[in-house]
Tab-separated table of C-alpha atoms in Angstrom:
chain	number	residue	atom	x	y	z
A	1	MET	CA	-93.951	47.662	18.269
A	2	GLN	CA	-96.638	48.836	20.848
A	3	VAL	CA	-94.486	50.797	23.489
A	4	LEU	CA	-95.759	54.335	23.450
A	5	PRO	CA	-99.419	53.599	24.200
A	6	HIS	CA	-98.204	52.465	27.682
A	7	GLU	CA	-96.367	55.533	28.654
A	8	ALA	CA	-98.768	56.356	31.513
A	9	HIS	CA	-97.970	52.966	33.004
A	10	TYR	CA	-94.204	53.274	32.588
A	11	LEU	CA	-94.259	56.773	34.433
A	12	ARG	CA	-96.346	55.283	37.275
A	13	GLN	CA	-93.902	52.430	37.673
A	14	ALA	CA	-90.841	54.875	37.363
A	15	ARG	CA	-92.386	57.225	39.998
A	16	ARG	CA	-93.028	54.397	42.362
A	17	TRP	CA	-89.410	53.064	42.053
A	18	SER	CA	-87.566	56.426	42.076
A	19	ARG	CA	-90.106	58.553	44.188
A	20	ASN	CA	-89.077	61.508	42.028
A	21	PRO	CA	-91.451	62.640	39.149
A	22	GLU	CA	-88.658	64.351	37.237
A	23	GLU	CA	-86.341	61.461	37.497
A	24	ALA	CA	-89.299	59.100	36.482
A	25	PHE	CA	-89.779	60.891	33.338
A	26	ASP	CA	-85.939	60.910	32.572
A	27	LEU	CA	-85.959	57.046	33.201
A	28	VAL	CA	-88.866	56.437	30.775
A	29	GLN	CA	-87.106	58.545	28.025
A	30	GLU	CA	-83.796	56.649	28.663
A	31	ALA	CA	-85.571	53.357	28.398
A	32	TYR	CA	-87.107	54.603	25.061
A	33	LEU	CA	-83.694	55.590	23.842
A	34	LYS	CA	-82.217	52.119	24.761
A	35	LEU	CA	-85.050	50.323	22.942
A	36	LEU	CA	-84.494	52.299	19.753
A	37	GLN	CA	-80.875	51.597	20.006
A	38	MET	CA	-81.351	47.802	19.954
A	39	ASP	CA	-80.885	46.124	16.761
A	40	ASN	CA	-83.707	43.629	17.353
A	41	TRP	CA	-86.283	45.784	19.060
A	42	ALA	CA	-88.923	44.877	16.585
A	43	THR	CA	-88.716	41.133	17.517
A	44	ILE	CA	-89.554	41.691	21.320
A	45	ARG	CA	-92.664	39.635	22.070
A	46	GLU	CA	-93.955	41.687	25.097
A	47	PRO	CA	-92.755	45.193	24.676
A	48	ARG	CA	-94.739	46.511	27.721
A	49	SER	CA	-93.148	43.996	30.220
A	50	TYR	CA	-89.782	44.492	28.477
A	51	THR	CA	-89.919	48.154	28.944
A	52	VAL	CA	-91.012	47.941	32.567
A	53	THR	CA	-88.136	45.661	33.316
A	54	MET	CA	-85.695	47.920	31.515
A	55	ILE	CA	-87.014	50.831	33.726
A	56	ARG	CA	-86.581	48.847	36.755
A	57	ASN	CA	-82.986	48.029	35.839
A	58	LEU	CA	-82.279	51.646	35.275
A	59	VAL	CA	-83.555	52.514	38.605
A	60	LEU	CA	-81.265	49.771	40.245
A	61	GLN	CA	-78.277	51.145	38.259
A	62	ARG	CA	-78.933	54.642	39.508
A	63	VAL	CA	-79.267	53.384	43.147
A	64	ARG	CA	-76.135	51.441	42.881
A	65	ARG	CA	-74.200	54.305	41.416
A	66	ASP	CA	-75.458	56.773	44.207
A	67	GLN	CA	-74.298	54.363	46.793
A	68	VAL	CA	-70.739	54.232	45.608
A	69	VAL	CA	-68.684	56.653	47.855
A	70	SER	CA	-65.874	58.265	45.897
A	71	ILE	CA	-62.558	58.410	47.731
A	72	THR	CA	-62.601	62.255	47.130
A	73	ASP	CA	-65.860	62.430	49.197
A	74	ILE	CA	-63.994	61.313	52.219
A	75	PRO	CA	-62.304	64.234	54.028
A	76	ALA	CA	-58.580	64.080	54.217
A	77	LEU	CA	-58.721	64.372	58.061
A	78	SER	CA	-60.660	61.324	58.443
A	79	LEU	CA	-57.962	59.431	56.315
A	80	ALA	CA	-55.376	60.774	58.749
A	81	GLU	CA	-57.335	59.398	61.773
A	82	VAL	CA	-56.988	55.779	60.643
A	83	ARG	CA	-54.851	53.908	62.877
A	84	ASP	CA	-53.042	50.721	62.505
A	85	GLU	CA	-53.701	48.636	65.432
A	86	ALA	CA	-51.014	46.278	64.905
A	87	PRO	CA	-47.941	46.491	67.139
A	88	GLY	CA	-45.026	48.359	65.733
A	89	VAL	CA	-41.548	47.217	65.350
A	90	PHE	CA	-40.368	48.640	68.702
A	91	GLU	CA	-43.243	46.862	70.555
A	92	THR	CA	-42.656	43.559	68.907
A	93	VAL	CA	-38.891	43.640	69.741
A	94	ALA	CA	-39.483	44.728	73.210
A	95	ALA	CA	-42.071	41.893	73.728
A	96	ARG	CA	-39.686	39.420	72.190
A	97	GLU	CA	-36.909	40.547	74.497
A	98	ALA	CA	-39.128	40.285	77.521
A	99	LEU	CA	-40.113	36.723	76.588
A	100	LEU	CA	-36.418	35.728	76.321
A	101	ASP	CA	-35.603	37.367	79.560
A	102	LEU	CA	-38.554	35.465	81.145
A	103	LEU	CA	-37.371	32.249	79.645
A	104	ALA	CA	-33.829	32.687	80.900
A	105	ASP	CA	-35.293	33.595	84.379
A	106	VAL	CA	-37.302	30.168	84.247
A	107	GLU	CA	-33.994	28.263	83.405
A	108	ARG	CA	-32.423	29.777	86.688
A	109	LEU	CA	-35.144	28.213	88.836
A	110	PRO	CA	-34.406	24.941	90.807
A	111	PRO	CA	-35.342	21.956	88.761
A	112	ALA	CA	-38.588	21.202	90.656
A	113	CYS	CA	-39.903	24.650	90.478
A	114	GLN	CA	-38.811	24.963	86.763
A	115	ARG	CA	-40.635	21.925	85.710
A	116	VAL	CA	-43.968	22.789	87.415
A	117	VAL	CA	-43.818	26.463	86.204
A	118	ARG	CA	-43.209	25.178	82.705
A	119	MET	CA	-45.973	22.562	82.735
A	120	ARG	CA	-48.546	25.061	84.221
A	121	LYS	CA	-47.764	28.285	82.606
A	122	PHE	CA	-46.329	27.268	79.275
A	123	GLU	CA	-48.153	23.982	78.603
A	124	GLU	CA	-51.239	25.056	80.463
A	125	ARG	CA	-51.736	21.726	82.227
A	126	PRO	CA	-53.907	21.490	85.279
A	127	PRO	CA	-52.336	20.960	88.709
A	128	ARG	CA	-53.920	17.472	89.025
A	129	GLU	CA	-52.283	16.407	85.769
A	130	ILE	CA	-48.915	17.824	86.680
A	131	ALA	CA	-49.118	15.942	90.167
A	132	LEU	CA	-49.922	12.691	88.211
A	133	ILE	CA	-47.006	13.173	85.794
A	134	LEU	CA	-44.453	14.107	88.473
A	135	GLY	CA	-45.702	11.687	91.023
A	136	ILE	CA	-46.153	14.262	93.673
A	137	SER	CA	-49.187	15.692	95.585
A	138	ILE	CA	-51.318	18.555	94.278
A	139	SER	CA	-50.222	20.725	97.310
A	140	THR	CA	-46.578	20.123	96.434
A	141	VAL	CA	-47.278	21.307	92.805
A	142	GLU	CA	-48.998	24.437	94.133
A	143	THR	CA	-46.053	25.083	96.517
A	144	HIS	CA	-43.572	24.764	93.656
A	145	LEU	CA	-45.564	26.861	91.507
A	146	ALA	CA	-46.070	29.664	94.087
A	147	ARG	CA	-42.402	29.679	95.025
A	148	GLY	CA	-41.377	29.713	91.258
A	149	MET	CA	-43.754	32.580	90.404
A	150	GLN	CA	-42.626	34.583	93.567
A	151	GLN	CA	-38.859	34.240	92.379
A	152	LEU	CA	-39.654	35.091	88.986
A	153	MET	CA	-41.466	38.222	90.122
A	154	ALA	CA	-38.558	39.182	92.496
A	155	TRP	CA	-36.068	38.742	89.689
A	156	GLN	CA	-38.162	40.954	87.449
A	157	ARG	CA	-38.561	43.691	90.024
A	158	ALA	CA	-34.797	43.458	90.628
A	159	SER	CA	-34.076	43.944	86.881
A	160	GLN	CA	-36.223	47.066	86.812
A	161	THR	CA	-34.560	48.685	89.768
A	162	PRO	CA	-30.831	49.607	90.236
A	163	ARG	CA	-28.652	46.855	91.618
A	164	SER	CA	-27.680	46.930	95.323
A	165	ILE	CA	-24.134	47.238	96.405
A	166	GLY	CA	-22.398	43.901	96.634
A	167	GLY	CA	-24.360	42.172	94.016
A	168	ARG	CA	-26.672	40.516	96.450
A	169	SER	CA	-29.532	38.561	94.758
A	170	PRO	CA	-33.087	39.541	95.541
A	171	GLU	CA	-34.712	38.012	98.489
A	172	GLY	CA	-36.773	34.853	98.294
A	173	THR	CA	-35.635	31.439	97.057
A	174	CYS	CA	-37.400	28.647	95.337
A	175	ALA	CA	-35.477	25.894	97.013
A	176	PRO	CA	-38.028	23.346	98.077
A	177	ASN	CA	-37.877	21.717	101.364
A	178	ASP	CA	-36.342	18.319	101.649
A	179	SER	CA	-39.589	16.387	101.785
A	180	THR	CA	-40.992	17.806	98.548
A	181	ASP	CA	-37.590	17.390	96.849
A	182	ALA	CA	-37.512	13.769	97.774
A	183	GLU	CA	-41.201	13.394	96.574
A	184	LEU	CA	-40.104	14.932	93.152
A	185	HIS	CA	-37.061	12.744	92.618
A	186	ALA	CA	-38.848	9.525	93.851
């Protein structure tokens, strides 16, 4: 097999790929060793091309091996700094309770405000569609929505502050005027 006469070519290729003369020599020697360990090395038709391909593959293996970062290479401090961005149990339970409180407050609204708030805020329907479904004007939809939202915010503020003496409810009501109520039930 004609491998050794092309050693200068192998070294040039190995230097070009590895960019290190000492490593290039090691790569060529490793390729020779692999060739000699093969059972059918004498049957290789193009030994020069085969050896060059083997050297290229050895370079690629070394590059891949060098790119792998060992877990021991990562400082312990950087592992401690990794934060889980998912909400914790406390935040999840608090959010669920806040949602249940909001839904209970929506149930306390007068029926006209309740329907409009549900359709606009929970179902995300546009005011025009709500007006068509309920058979009322867009301005009446906006009035019910504004009153409902004001009442919900007042109840939320009241739940965050100490109760007044006598158990008076917070100011602001959501009761629609007679003309809008008649429009809603028509």
